[in-house]
mmCIF file of C-alpha atoms and ligand atoms in Angstrom:
data_model
loop_
_atom_site.group_PDB
_atom_site.id
_atom_site.type_symbol
_atom_site.label_atom_id
_atom_site.label_comp_id
_atom_site.label_asym_id
_atom_site.label_seq_id
_atom_site.Cartn_x
_atom_site.Cartn_y
_atom_site.Cartn_z
ATOM 1 C CA UNK I 288 -19.206 61.287 89.411
ATOM 2 C CA UNK I 289 -17.180 58.397 91.269
ATOM 3 C CA UNK I 290 -13.131 58.048 90.387
ATOM 4 C CA UNK I 291 -14.062 55.000 88.108
ATOM 5 C CA UNK I 292 -16.632 56.768 86.251
ATOM 6 C CA UNK I 293 -14.194 59.199 85.601
ATOM 7 C CA UNK I 294 -11.642 57.428 84.471
ATOM 8 C CA UNK I 295 -13.570 55.231 81.962
ATOM 9 C CA UNK I 296 -14.852 58.224 80.933
ATOM 10 C CA UNK I 297 -11.630 58.839 80.354
ATOM 11 C CA UNK I 298 -10.799 55.905 78.422
ATOM 12 C CA UNK I 299 -14.002 56.582 76.717
ATOM 13 C CA UNK I 300 -12.865 59.760 75.162
ATOM 14 C CA UNK I 301 -9.419 58.168 74.110
ATOM 15 C CA UNK I 302 -11.012 55.927 72.396
ATOM 16 C CA UNK I 303 -13.549 58.058 70.584
ATOM 17 C CA UNK I 304 -10.263 60.444 69.505
ATOM 18 C CA UNK I 305 -8.235 57.737 68.634
ATOM 19 C CA UNK I 306 -10.807 56.493 66.379
ATOM 20 C CA UNK I 307 -11.329 59.508 64.741
ATOM 21 C CA UNK I 308 -7.429 59.418 63.433
ATOM 22 C CA UNK I 309 -7.936 56.054 62.683
ATOM 23 C CA UNK I 310 -10.700 56.983 60.093
ATOM 24 C CA UNK I 311 -8.526 59.884 58.806
ATOM 25 C CA UNK I 312 -5.886 57.971 57.935
ATOM 26 C CA UNK I 313 -8.093 54.446 56.607
ATOM 27 C CA UNK I 314 -8.627 56.772 53.633
ATOM 28 C CA UNK I 315 -5.076 57.662 52.933
ATOM 29 C CA UNK I 316 -3.475 54.183 53.142
ATOM 30 C CA UNK I 317 -6.964 51.917 52.650
ATOM 31 C CA UNK I 318 -3.826 49.207 51.819
ATOM 32 C CA UNK I 319 -2.559 48.994 55.636
ATOM 33 C CA UNK I 320 -5.825 47.710 57.232
ATOM 34 C CA UNK I 321 -8.195 44.748 57.090
ATOM 35 C CA UNK I 322 -11.583 45.758 58.510
ATOM 36 C CA UNK I 323 -13.577 42.651 60.665
ATOM 37 C CA UNK I 324 -16.754 43.263 61.661
ATOM 38 C CA UNK I 325 -19.955 40.674 62.322
ATOM 39 C CA UNK I 326 -23.622 40.486 63.333
ATOM 40 C CA UNK I 327 -25.810 37.446 64.843
ATOM 41 C CA UNK I 328 -28.108 36.029 62.642
ATOM 42 C CA UNK I 329 -31.175 36.569 64.516
ATOM 43 C CA UNK I 330 -32.789 37.947 62.122
ATOM 44 C CA UNK I 331 -33.318 40.634 58.933
ATOM 45 C CA UNK I 332 -32.013 44.218 59.589
ATOM 46 C CA UNK I 333 -33.939 47.246 59.692
ATOM 47 C CA UNK I 334 -33.171 50.592 59.012
ATOM 48 C CA UNK I 335 -31.851 51.094 62.319
ATOM 49 C CA UNK I 336 -29.096 48.931 60.927
ATOM 50 C CA UNK I 337 -28.879 50.195 57.595
ATOM 51 C CA UNK I 338 -28.075 53.749 58.578
ATOM 52 C CA UNK I 339 -25.665 52.650 61.265
ATOM 53 C CA UNK I 340 -23.626 49.866 60.552
ATOM 54 C CA UNK I 341 -24.336 49.086 57.145
ATOM 55 C CA UNK I 342 -23.663 51.765 55.128
ATOM 56 C CA UNK I 343 -20.773 52.591 57.052
ATOM 57 C CA UNK I 344 -19.516 49.198 55.866
ATOM 58 C CA UNK I 345 -20.235 50.185 52.347
ATOM 59 C CA UNK I 346 -18.669 53.400 52.665
ATOM 60 C CA UNK I 347 -15.293 51.537 54.192
ATOM 61 C CA UNK I 348 -15.439 49.067 51.042
ATOM 62 C CA UNK I 349 -15.929 51.775 49.065
ATOM 63 C CA UNK I 350 -12.420 53.452 50.295
ATOM 64 C CA UNK I 351 -10.911 49.933 49.035
ATOM 65 C CA UNK I 352 -10.204 48.440 52.463
ATOM 66 C CA UNK I 353 -10.337 44.503 52.182
ATOM 67 C CA UNK I 354 -13.195 43.541 54.542
ATOM 68 C CA UNK I 355 -14.199 40.167 56.147
ATOM 69 C CA UNK I 356 -18.268 40.087 57.545
ATOM 70 C CA UNK I 357 -18.351 36.950 59.854
ATOM 71 C CA UNK I 358 -21.823 35.956 60.746
ATOM 72 C CA UNK I 359 -21.934 34.749 64.310
ATOM 73 C CA UNK I 360 -23.826 31.258 64.089
ATOM 74 C CA UNK I 361 -22.223 30.107 67.207
ATOM 75 C CA UNK I 362 -23.035 32.797 68.805
ATOM 76 C CA UNK I 363 -26.935 32.032 68.398
ATOM 77 C CA UNK I 364 -26.564 29.055 71.046
ATOM 78 C CA UNK I 365 -25.364 31.316 74.066
ATOM 79 C CA UNK I 366 -28.645 33.141 75.005
ATOM 80 C CA UNK I 367 -31.650 31.842 73.231
ATOM 81 C CA UNK I 368 -33.083 27.506 72.781
ATOM 82 C CA UNK I 369 -34.404 28.039 69.426
ATOM 83 C CA UNK I 370 -31.670 27.032 66.219
ATOM 84 C CA UNK I 371 -34.867 25.934 63.690
ATOM 85 C CA UNK I 372 -33.829 29.615 61.840
ATOM 86 C CA UNK I 373 -30.410 29.753 61.974
ATOM 87 C CA UNK I 374 -29.663 29.044 58.339
ATOM 88 C CA UNK I 375 -32.473 30.853 56.998
ATOM 89 C CA UNK I 376 -31.548 33.618 59.095
ATOM 90 C CA UNK I 377 -27.794 33.595 57.466
ATOM 91 C CA UNK I 378 -29.055 33.495 54.414
ATOM 92 C CA UNK I 379 -31.750 36.686 54.916
ATOM 93 C CA UNK I 380 -28.946 38.412 56.493
ATOM 94 C CA UNK I 381 -26.593 38.325 53.421
ATOM 95 C CA UNK I 382 -29.614 39.398 51.198
ATOM 96 C CA UNK I 383 -29.463 42.656 53.175
ATOM 97 C CA UNK I 384 -25.976 43.367 53.000
ATOM 98 C CA UNK I 385 -26.045 42.752 49.199
ATOM 99 C CA UNK I 386 -29.125 44.771 49.005
ATOM 100 C CA UNK I 387 -27.715 47.326 50.940
ATOM 101 C CA UNK I 388 -24.568 47.742 48.532
ATOM 102 C CA UNK I 389 -22.033 45.644 49.921
ATOM 103 C CA UNK I 390 -20.232 43.788 47.203
ATOM 104 C CA UNK I 391 -18.402 40.882 47.332
ATOM 105 C CA UNK I 392 -17.340 40.588 43.766
ATOM 106 C CA UNK I 393 -14.884 43.445 43.961
ATOM 107 C CA UNK I 394 -12.549 40.294 45.582
ATOM 108 C CA UNK I 395 -11.897 42.308 48.919
ATOM 109 C CA UNK I 396 -15.090 41.375 50.673
ATOM 110 C CA UNK I 397 -15.972 38.058 52.363
ATOM 111 C CA UNK I 398 -19.231 37.061 54.067
ATOM 112 C CA UNK I 399 -19.175 33.603 56.346
ATOM 113 C CA UNK I 400 -20.617 32.173 58.944
ATOM 114 C CA UNK I 401 -18.017 31.617 61.246
ATOM 115 C CA UNK I 402 -19.183 27.615 61.827
ATOM 116 C CA UNK I 403 -17.854 27.037 58.375
ATOM 117 C CA UNK I 404 -14.250 28.177 59.515
ATOM 118 C CA UNK I 405 -12.908 25.026 61.355
ATOM 119 C CA UNK I 406 -9.208 27.000 61.660
ATOM 120 C CA UNK I 407 -10.928 30.106 63.088
ATOM 121 C CA UNK I 408 -12.500 27.984 65.723
ATOM 122 C CA UNK I 409 -9.340 26.330 66.771
ATOM 123 C CA UNK I 410 -7.860 29.491 67.993
ATOM 124 C CA UNK I 411 -10.319 29.212 70.825
ATOM 125 C CA UNK I 412 -8.449 26.646 72.094
ATOM 126 C CA UNK I 413 -5.247 28.293 73.158
ATOM 127 C CA UNK I 414 -7.167 31.997 73.551
ATOM 128 C CA UNK I 415 -9.191 30.142 76.517
ATOM 129 C CA UNK I 416 -5.701 29.704 78.361
ATOM 130 C CA UNK I 417 -4.578 33.067 77.944
ATOM 131 C CA UNK I 418 -8.102 34.679 80.196
ATOM 132 C CA UNK I 419 -8.660 33.951 83.542
ATOM 133 C CA UNK I 420 -12.884 33.430 85.044
ATOM 134 C CA UNK I 421 -12.427 36.598 86.587
ATOM 135 C CA UNK I 422 -12.036 38.594 83.457
ATOM 136 C CA UNK I 423 -14.745 36.651 81.523
ATOM 137 C CA UNK I 424 -17.678 37.422 84.390
ATOM 138 C CA UNK I 425 -16.601 41.013 84.950
ATOM 139 C CA UNK I 426 -17.613 41.654 81.127
ATOM 140 C CA UNK I 427 -20.119 44.256 81.066
ATOM 141 C CA UNK I 428 -22.023 43.125 78.328
ATOM 142 C CA UNK I 429 -22.480 39.509 78.989
ATOM 143 C CA UNK I 430 -23.622 40.924 82.305
ATOM 144 C CA UNK I 431 -26.323 42.909 80.539
ATOM 145 C CA UNK I 432 -27.099 40.192 77.714
ATOM 146 C CA UNK I 433 -27.498 37.286 81.104
ATOM 147 C CA UNK I 434 -29.988 39.834 82.917
ATOM 148 C CA UNK I 435 -31.945 40.556 79.256
ATOM 149 C CA UNK I 436 -31.794 37.040 78.357
ATOM 150 C CA UNK I 437 -34.097 36.033 81.207
ATOM 151 C CA UNK I 438 -32.440 32.402 81.327
ATOM 152 C CA UNK I 439 -32.226 30.693 84.415
ATOM 153 C CA UNK I 440 -29.234 28.750 84.026
ATOM 154 C CA UNK I 441 -26.627 30.325 81.728
ATOM 155 C CA UNK I 442 -24.346 28.444 79.198
ATOM 156 C CA UNK I 443 -20.694 28.315 79.678
ATOM 157 C CA UNK I 444 -20.444 29.510 75.665
ATOM 158 C CA UNK I 445 -22.425 32.915 77.052
ATOM 159 C CA UNK I 446 -19.327 33.706 79.678
ATOM 160 C CA UNK I 447 -17.078 32.485 76.759
ATOM 161 C CA UNK I 448 -17.936 34.104 73.329
ATOM 162 C CA UNK I 449 -15.622 37.139 73.878
ATOM 163 C CA UNK I 450 -13.035 34.946 73.300
ATOM 164 C CA UNK I 451 -14.780 32.998 70.579
ATOM 165 C CA UNK I 452 -14.883 36.857 69.382
ATOM 166 C CA UNK I 453 -11.287 37.537 69.252
ATOM 167 C CA UNK I 454 -10.946 34.334 67.206
ATOM 168 C CA UNK I 455 -13.506 35.879 64.679
ATOM 169 C CA UNK I 456 -11.141 38.807 64.558
ATOM 170 C CA UNK I 457 -7.358 37.388 64.933
ATOM 171 C CA UNK I 458 -7.854 34.538 62.439
ATOM 172 C CA UNK I 459 -7.577 36.985 59.756
ATOM 173 C CA UNK I 460 -5.782 39.315 61.478
ATOM 174 C CA UNK I 461 -8.473 42.077 61.238
ATOM 175 C CA UNK I 462 -6.881 45.366 62.758
ATOM 176 C CA UNK I 463 -9.776 47.723 61.954
ATOM 177 C CA UNK I 464 -13.204 46.453 64.067
ATOM 178 C CA UNK I 465 -15.716 49.399 63.515
ATOM 179 C CA UNK I 466 -18.449 48.883 66.504
ATOM 180 C CA UNK I 467 -21.202 50.800 69.138
ATOM 181 C CA UNK I 468 -20.164 51.154 72.140
ATOM 182 C CA UNK I 469 -21.102 48.078 73.446
ATOM 183 C CA UNK I 470 -18.827 45.984 71.708
ATOM 184 C CA UNK I 471 -15.877 48.168 73.239
ATOM 185 C CA UNK I 472 -15.282 45.106 75.941
ATOM 186 C CA UNK I 473 -15.181 42.365 73.827
ATOM 187 C CA UNK I 474 -12.806 44.452 71.354
ATOM 188 C CA UNK I 475 -10.427 45.383 74.658
ATOM 189 C CA UNK I 476 -10.184 40.973 75.651
ATOM 190 C CA UNK I 477 -9.275 40.436 71.668
ATOM 191 C CA UNK I 478 -6.478 43.279 72.118
ATOM 192 C CA UNK I 479 -5.731 41.793 75.597
ATOM 193 C CA UNK I 480 -5.343 37.909 74.003
ATOM 194 C CA UNK I 481 -3.201 39.405 71.263
ATOM 195 C CA UNK I 482 -0.905 41.358 73.885
ATOM 196 C CA UNK I 483 -0.436 38.006 75.572
ATOM 197 C CA UNK I 484 -0.457 35.268 72.829
ATOM 198 C CA UNK I 485 2.347 37.335 71.261
ATOM 199 C CA UNK I 486 4.242 38.445 74.439
ATOM 200 C CA UNK I 487 4.021 34.710 75.711
ATOM 201 C CA UNK I 488 4.430 32.643 72.320
ATOM 202 C CA UNK I 489 5.924 34.903 69.820
ATOM 203 C CA UNK I 490 7.991 37.910 72.112
ATOM 204 C CA UNK I 491 10.328 38.298 68.927
ATOM 205 C CA UNK I 492 8.042 37.790 65.740
ATOM 206 C CA UNK I 493 4.320 38.887 67.177
ATOM 207 C CA UNK I 494 1.626 36.870 64.925
ATOM 208 C CA UNK I 495 -1.166 39.106 66.239
ATOM 209 C CA UNK I 496 -2.260 42.965 65.697
ATOM 210 C CA UNK I 497 -3.958 44.887 68.131
ATOM 211 C CA UNK I 498 -6.981 45.572 66.467
ATOM 212 C CA UNK I 499 -8.439 48.690 66.837
ATOM 213 C CA UNK I 500 -11.964 49.766 67.548
ATOM 214 C CA UNK I 501 -13.890 51.991 64.720
ATOM 215 C CA UNK I 502 -16.604 53.857 66.622
ATOM 216 C CA UNK I 503 -19.529 54.228 64.141
ATOM 217 C CA UNK I 504 -21.183 57.794 63.838
ATOM 218 C CA UNK I 505 -24.382 56.339 63.558
ATOM 219 C CA UNK I 506 -27.015 57.877 65.650
ATOM 220 C CA UNK I 507 -29.055 56.900 67.836
ATOM 221 C CA UNK I 508 -32.569 55.656 66.718
ATOM 222 C CA UNK I 509 -35.464 55.278 68.854
ATOM 223 C CA UNK I 510 -38.256 52.741 67.752
ATOM 224 C CA UNK I 511 -41.157 54.043 66.519
ATOM 225 C CA UNK I 512 -43.012 53.642 69.315
ATOM 226 C CA UNK I 513 -40.310 56.172 71.583
ATOM 227 C CA UNK I 514 -38.204 55.687 73.530
ATOM 228 C CA UNK I 515 -37.076 52.582 73.394
ATOM 229 C CA UNK I 516 -34.267 51.275 71.018
ATOM 230 C CA UNK I 517 -35.566 49.826 67.563
ATOM 231 C CA UNK I 518 -35.703 46.307 67.154
ATOM 232 C CA UNK I 519 -37.512 43.866 65.706
ATOM 233 C CA UNK I 520 -38.855 42.170 68.331
ATOM 234 C CA UNK I 521 -39.782 45.192 69.982
ATOM 235 C CA UNK I 522 -42.089 45.550 67.147
ATOM 236 C CA UNK I 523 -40.924 49.168 66.421
ATOM 237 C CA UNK I 524 -38.763 48.837 63.567
ATOM 238 C CA UNK I 525 -39.152 49.405 59.734
ATOM 239 C CA UNK I 526 -37.489 46.185 58.168
ATOM 240 C CA UNK I 527 -35.457 46.724 55.144
ATOM 241 C CA UNK I 528 -38.027 44.126 53.248
ATOM 242 C CA UNK I 529 -41.132 45.408 54.431
ATOM 243 C CA UNK I 530 -43.336 46.453 51.623
ATOM 244 C CA UNK I 531 -44.001 50.120 51.192
ATOM 245 C CA UNK I 532 -47.951 49.270 52.465
ATOM 246 C CA UNK I 533 -46.012 47.522 55.855
ATOM 247 C CA UNK I 534 -44.268 50.410 56.003
ATOM 248 C CA UNK I 535 -47.472 53.048 55.991
ATOM 249 C CA UNK I 536 -49.204 50.883 58.728
ATOM 250 C CA UNK I 537 -46.263 51.255 60.493
ATOM 251 C CA UNK I 538 -45.638 54.756 60.509
ATOM 252 C CA UNK I 539 -49.356 55.267 60.935
ATOM 253 C CA UNK I 540 -48.847 53.671 64.399
ATOM 254 C CA UNK I 541 -45.637 55.739 65.499
ATOM 255 C CA UNK I 542 -45.625 57.537 68.584
ATOM 256 C CA UNK I 543 -46.322 61.289 68.973
ATOM 257 C CA UNK I 544 -47.309 64.071 71.313
ATOM 258 C CA UNK I 545 -50.113 66.671 72.268
ATOM 259 C CA UNK I 546 -48.798 69.394 70.487
ATOM 260 C CA UNK I 547 -50.232 69.873 67.239
ATOM 261 C CA UNK I 548 -47.105 72.572 66.034
ATOM 262 C CA UNK I 549 -43.919 70.232 64.761
ATOM 263 C CA UNK I 550 -40.967 71.550 66.152
ATOM 264 C CA UNK I 551 -37.428 70.004 66.475
ATOM 265 C CA UNK I 552 -36.597 69.753 69.877
ATOM 266 C CA UNK I 553 -34.912 66.194 70.710
ATOM 267 C CA UNK I 554 -34.800 66.427 74.711
ATOM 268 C CA UNK I 555 -38.749 67.936 74.948
ATOM 269 C CA UNK I 556 -40.253 66.159 72.186
ATOM 270 C CA UNK I 557 -38.112 62.989 71.863
ATOM 271 C CA UNK I 558 -40.857 60.897 69.596
ATOM 272 C CA UNK I 559 -41.031 63.875 67.357
ATOM 273 C CA UNK I 560 -37.326 64.514 67.122
ATOM 274 C CA UNK I 561 -37.094 60.928 66.116
ATOM 275 C CA UNK I 562 -39.445 60.897 63.387
ATOM 276 C CA UNK I 563 -37.760 64.356 62.290
ATOM 277 C CA UNK I 564 -34.345 62.926 62.155
ATOM 278 C CA UNK I 565 -35.519 59.641 60.131
ATOM 279 C CA UNK I 566 -36.653 61.747 57.415
ATOM 280 C CA UNK I 567 -33.350 63.642 57.870
ATOM 281 C CA UNK I 568 -31.497 60.636 57.141
ATOM 282 C CA UNK I 569 -33.540 60.104 53.951
ATOM 283 C CA UNK I 570 -33.517 63.135 52.106
ATOM 284 C CA UNK I 571 -30.177 64.862 53.587
ATOM 285 C CA UNK I 572 -32.125 68.103 54.839
ATOM 286 C CA UNK I 573 -31.590 69.213 58.262
ATOM 287 C CA UNK I 574 -34.348 68.313 61.154
ATOM 288 C CA UNK I 575 -35.014 71.968 61.745
ATOM 289 C CA UNK I 576 -35.973 72.665 58.117
ATOM 290 C CA UNK I 577 -38.195 69.873 57.827
ATOM 291 C CA UNK I 578 -40.447 70.958 61.179
ATOM 292 C CA UNK I 579 -40.185 74.156 59.422
ATOM 293 C CA UNK I 580 -41.870 72.857 56.792
ATOM 294 C CA UNK I 581 -44.461 70.677 58.347
ATOM 295 C CA UNK I 582 -45.541 73.376 61.141
ATOM 296 C CA UNK I 583 -48.993 73.329 61.207
ATOM 297 C CA UNK I 584 -49.530 70.497 58.959
ATOM 298 C CA UNK I 585 -49.139 68.601 62.798
ATOM 299 C CA UNK I 586 -48.394 64.670 63.342
ATOM 300 C CA UNK I 587 -50.873 63.571 60.152
ATOM 301 C CA UNK I 588 -48.350 65.049 57.687
ATOM 302 C CA UNK I 589 -45.003 64.446 59.780
ATOM 303 C CA UNK I 590 -46.046 60.818 59.431
ATOM 304 C CA UNK I 591 -46.369 61.188 55.995
ATOM 305 C CA UNK I 592 -43.928 62.803 54.765
ATOM 306 C CA UNK I 593 -41.953 60.020 56.835
ATOM 307 C CA UNK I 594 -43.765 57.125 55.165
ATOM 308 C CA UNK I 595 -42.965 59.156 51.198
ATOM 309 C CA UNK I 596 -38.976 59.216 52.279
ATOM 310 C CA UNK I 597 -38.379 56.304 53.609
ATOM 311 C CA UNK I 598 -40.423 54.423 50.846
ATOM 312 C CA UNK I 599 -38.451 56.130 48.451
ATOM 313 C CA UNK I 600 -35.170 55.909 49.752
ATOM 314 C CA UNK I 601 -35.554 52.503 50.122
ATOM 315 C CA UNK I 602 -37.351 51.314 47.180
ATOM 316 C CA UNK I 603 -33.839 50.948 45.052
ATOM 317 C CA UNK I 604 -32.629 48.479 47.699
ATOM 318 C CA UNK I 605 -35.960 46.622 48.025
ATOM 319 C CA UNK I 606 -36.102 46.288 44.126
ATOM 320 C CA UNK I 607 -32.145 44.928 44.515
ATOM 321 C CA UNK I 608 -33.744 42.447 47.593
ATOM 322 C CA UNK I 609 -36.727 40.985 45.494
ATOM 323 C CA UNK I 610 -34.322 40.097 42.838
ATOM 324 C CA UNK I 611 -31.806 38.598 44.491
ATOM 325 C CA UNK I 612 -34.401 36.974 46.854
ATOM 326 C CA UNK I 613 -34.979 34.700 43.364
ATOM 327 C CA UNK I 614 -31.393 33.607 43.460
ATOM 328 C CA UNK I 615 -30.928 32.178 46.766
ATOM 329 C CA UNK I 616 -28.116 29.884 45.021
ATOM 330 C CA UNK I 617 -26.330 33.096 44.331
ATOM 331 C CA UNK I 618 -26.712 34.018 47.895
ATOM 332 C CA UNK I 619 -25.623 30.738 48.909
ATOM 333 C CA UNK I 620 -22.633 30.856 46.662
ATOM 334 C CA UNK I 621 -21.517 33.851 48.267
ATOM 335 C CA UNK I 622 -21.249 32.604 51.461
ATOM 336 C CA UNK I 623 -19.497 29.531 49.971
ATOM 337 C CA UNK I 624 -17.270 31.508 48.849
ATOM 338 C CA UNK I 625 -16.433 33.596 51.404
ATOM 339 C CA UNK I 626 -15.808 30.633 53.686
ATOM 340 C CA UNK I 627 -13.660 29.351 51.817
ATOM 341 C CA UNK I 628 -11.561 32.507 51.416
ATOM 342 C CA UNK I 629 -11.959 32.363 55.194
ATOM 343 C CA UNK I 630 -10.759 28.782 55.795
ATOM 344 C CA UNK I 631 -7.532 29.796 53.485
ATOM 345 C CA UNK I 632 -6.699 32.806 55.756
ATOM 346 C CA UNK I 633 -7.290 30.796 58.676
ATOM 347 C CA UNK I 634 -4.893 27.836 57.842
ATOM 348 C CA UNK I 635 -2.176 30.318 57.206
ATOM 349 C CA UNK I 636 -2.699 32.145 60.599
ATOM 350 C CA UNK I 637 -2.691 28.574 62.163
ATOM 351 C CA UNK I 638 0.393 27.494 61.056
ATOM 352 C CA UNK I 639 1.797 30.438 62.381
ATOM 353 C CA UNK I 640 0.128 29.766 65.941
ATOM 354 C CA UNK I 641 1.043 26.208 66.136
ATOM 355 C CA UNK I 642 4.505 26.875 65.338
ATOM 356 C CA UNK I 643 5.242 29.725 68.120
ATOM 357 C CA UNK I 644 2.947 27.256 70.309
ATOM 358 C CA UNK I 645 5.821 24.595 69.645
ATOM 359 C CA UNK I 646 3.568 22.101 68.364
ATOM 360 C CA UNK I 647 4.426 21.858 65.218
ATOM 361 C CA UNK I 648 5.623 17.981 64.657
HETATM 362 N N1 LIG O 298 -20.873 40.265 69.443
HETATM 363 C C1 LIG O 298 -21.311 40.823 67.990
HETATM 364 C C2 LIG O 298 -23.033 40.919 68.731
HETATM 365 O O1 LIG O 298 -23.519 40.615 69.345
HETATM 366 C C3 LIG O 298 -21.144 39.885 66.781
HETATM 367 C C4 LIG O 298 -20.009 39.666 66.272
HETATM 368 C C5 LIG O 298 -19.456 38.307 66.315
HETATM 369 C C6 LIG O 298 -18.818 40.576 65.963
HETATM 370 N N2 LIG O 298 -18.395 38.570 66.108
HETATM 371 C C7 LIG O 298 -17.799 39.404 65.960
HETATM 372 C C8 LIG O 298 -18.826 41.355 65.839
HETATM 373 C C9 LIG O 298 -16.348 40.263 65.328
HETATM 374 C C10 LIG O 298 -17.822 42.298 65.373
HETATM 375 C C11 LIG O 298 -16.591 41.190 65.692
HETATM 376 O O2 LIG O 298 -23.470 41.759 68.052
#
């Protein structure tokens, strides 16, 4: 391991430790925190999202923490040309949130697309002056996304969206951001921007908090084809909105291996282990116990059990989703209410920012 790698690992371990402490304090003092999380509206959600970020959000929400969920619609324009599905995707994403148990009627949860909040977007301008080109160019997550996009020419929005993300987080003074590892560079940039803004413009009376990452404990869920991350575009994902028959058909094609006797050995038999973990997440039994139950039943029995567990687990969720789908006016209203609240909060922040920068007439 190189020194840089060791250093990075050290920082990562420190982040994990801080995140654990934060987790403890959240349940004791939920009122001290405002959670800001977000997704880009690129499609419907699958069970990887449910067992990863969605359930974590519902849990935080149930602790009584105020939660702002930003739908990053502008970010879609950074790495793809098509924009015809954006508003449909925003509504479908919101449906998934609501069906998963995120409840905006508690007055503590707000869902909104950032394009609807001009005050948030205006923060981008001063923030852009607080970072250098070099800093933007070395963001590892952006570099990976540029590689993955396959695009020949990269627009400036791609390099600057992490600054936009800082605006997403800081406009409402979010101080807790539940994230996966890939988002840590963006969160670090947000902290840098908050610090530089305070140091430069408001040394005696800081405007922004330095938000902390809350690393989700979520297990890595592989696609049904094994080996890869679950993702809709790879066609290896069980969508929350899929029917029971579609779910069964997809699981039937799932990759297993040549050994009949079912055992839980994540290193040696990753595909089998993944299917067992999925059952475990639905039923609460350990993967080892499930494997022991199936044993000689083989891949066929494993798939049958997975199909039943998933369909049963998702049944209430899917039912709720179908009900909500017939009431899209309500879904739209949830989004508009969220945007209205975000604008109120953003207006107050922008006033402070303007005063700090000496631009108040
Ligand atoms: N960059 C995030 C992603 O690609 C989405 C996002 C935008 C976000 N703004 C955010 C996440 C603010 C957390 C907080 O998934």
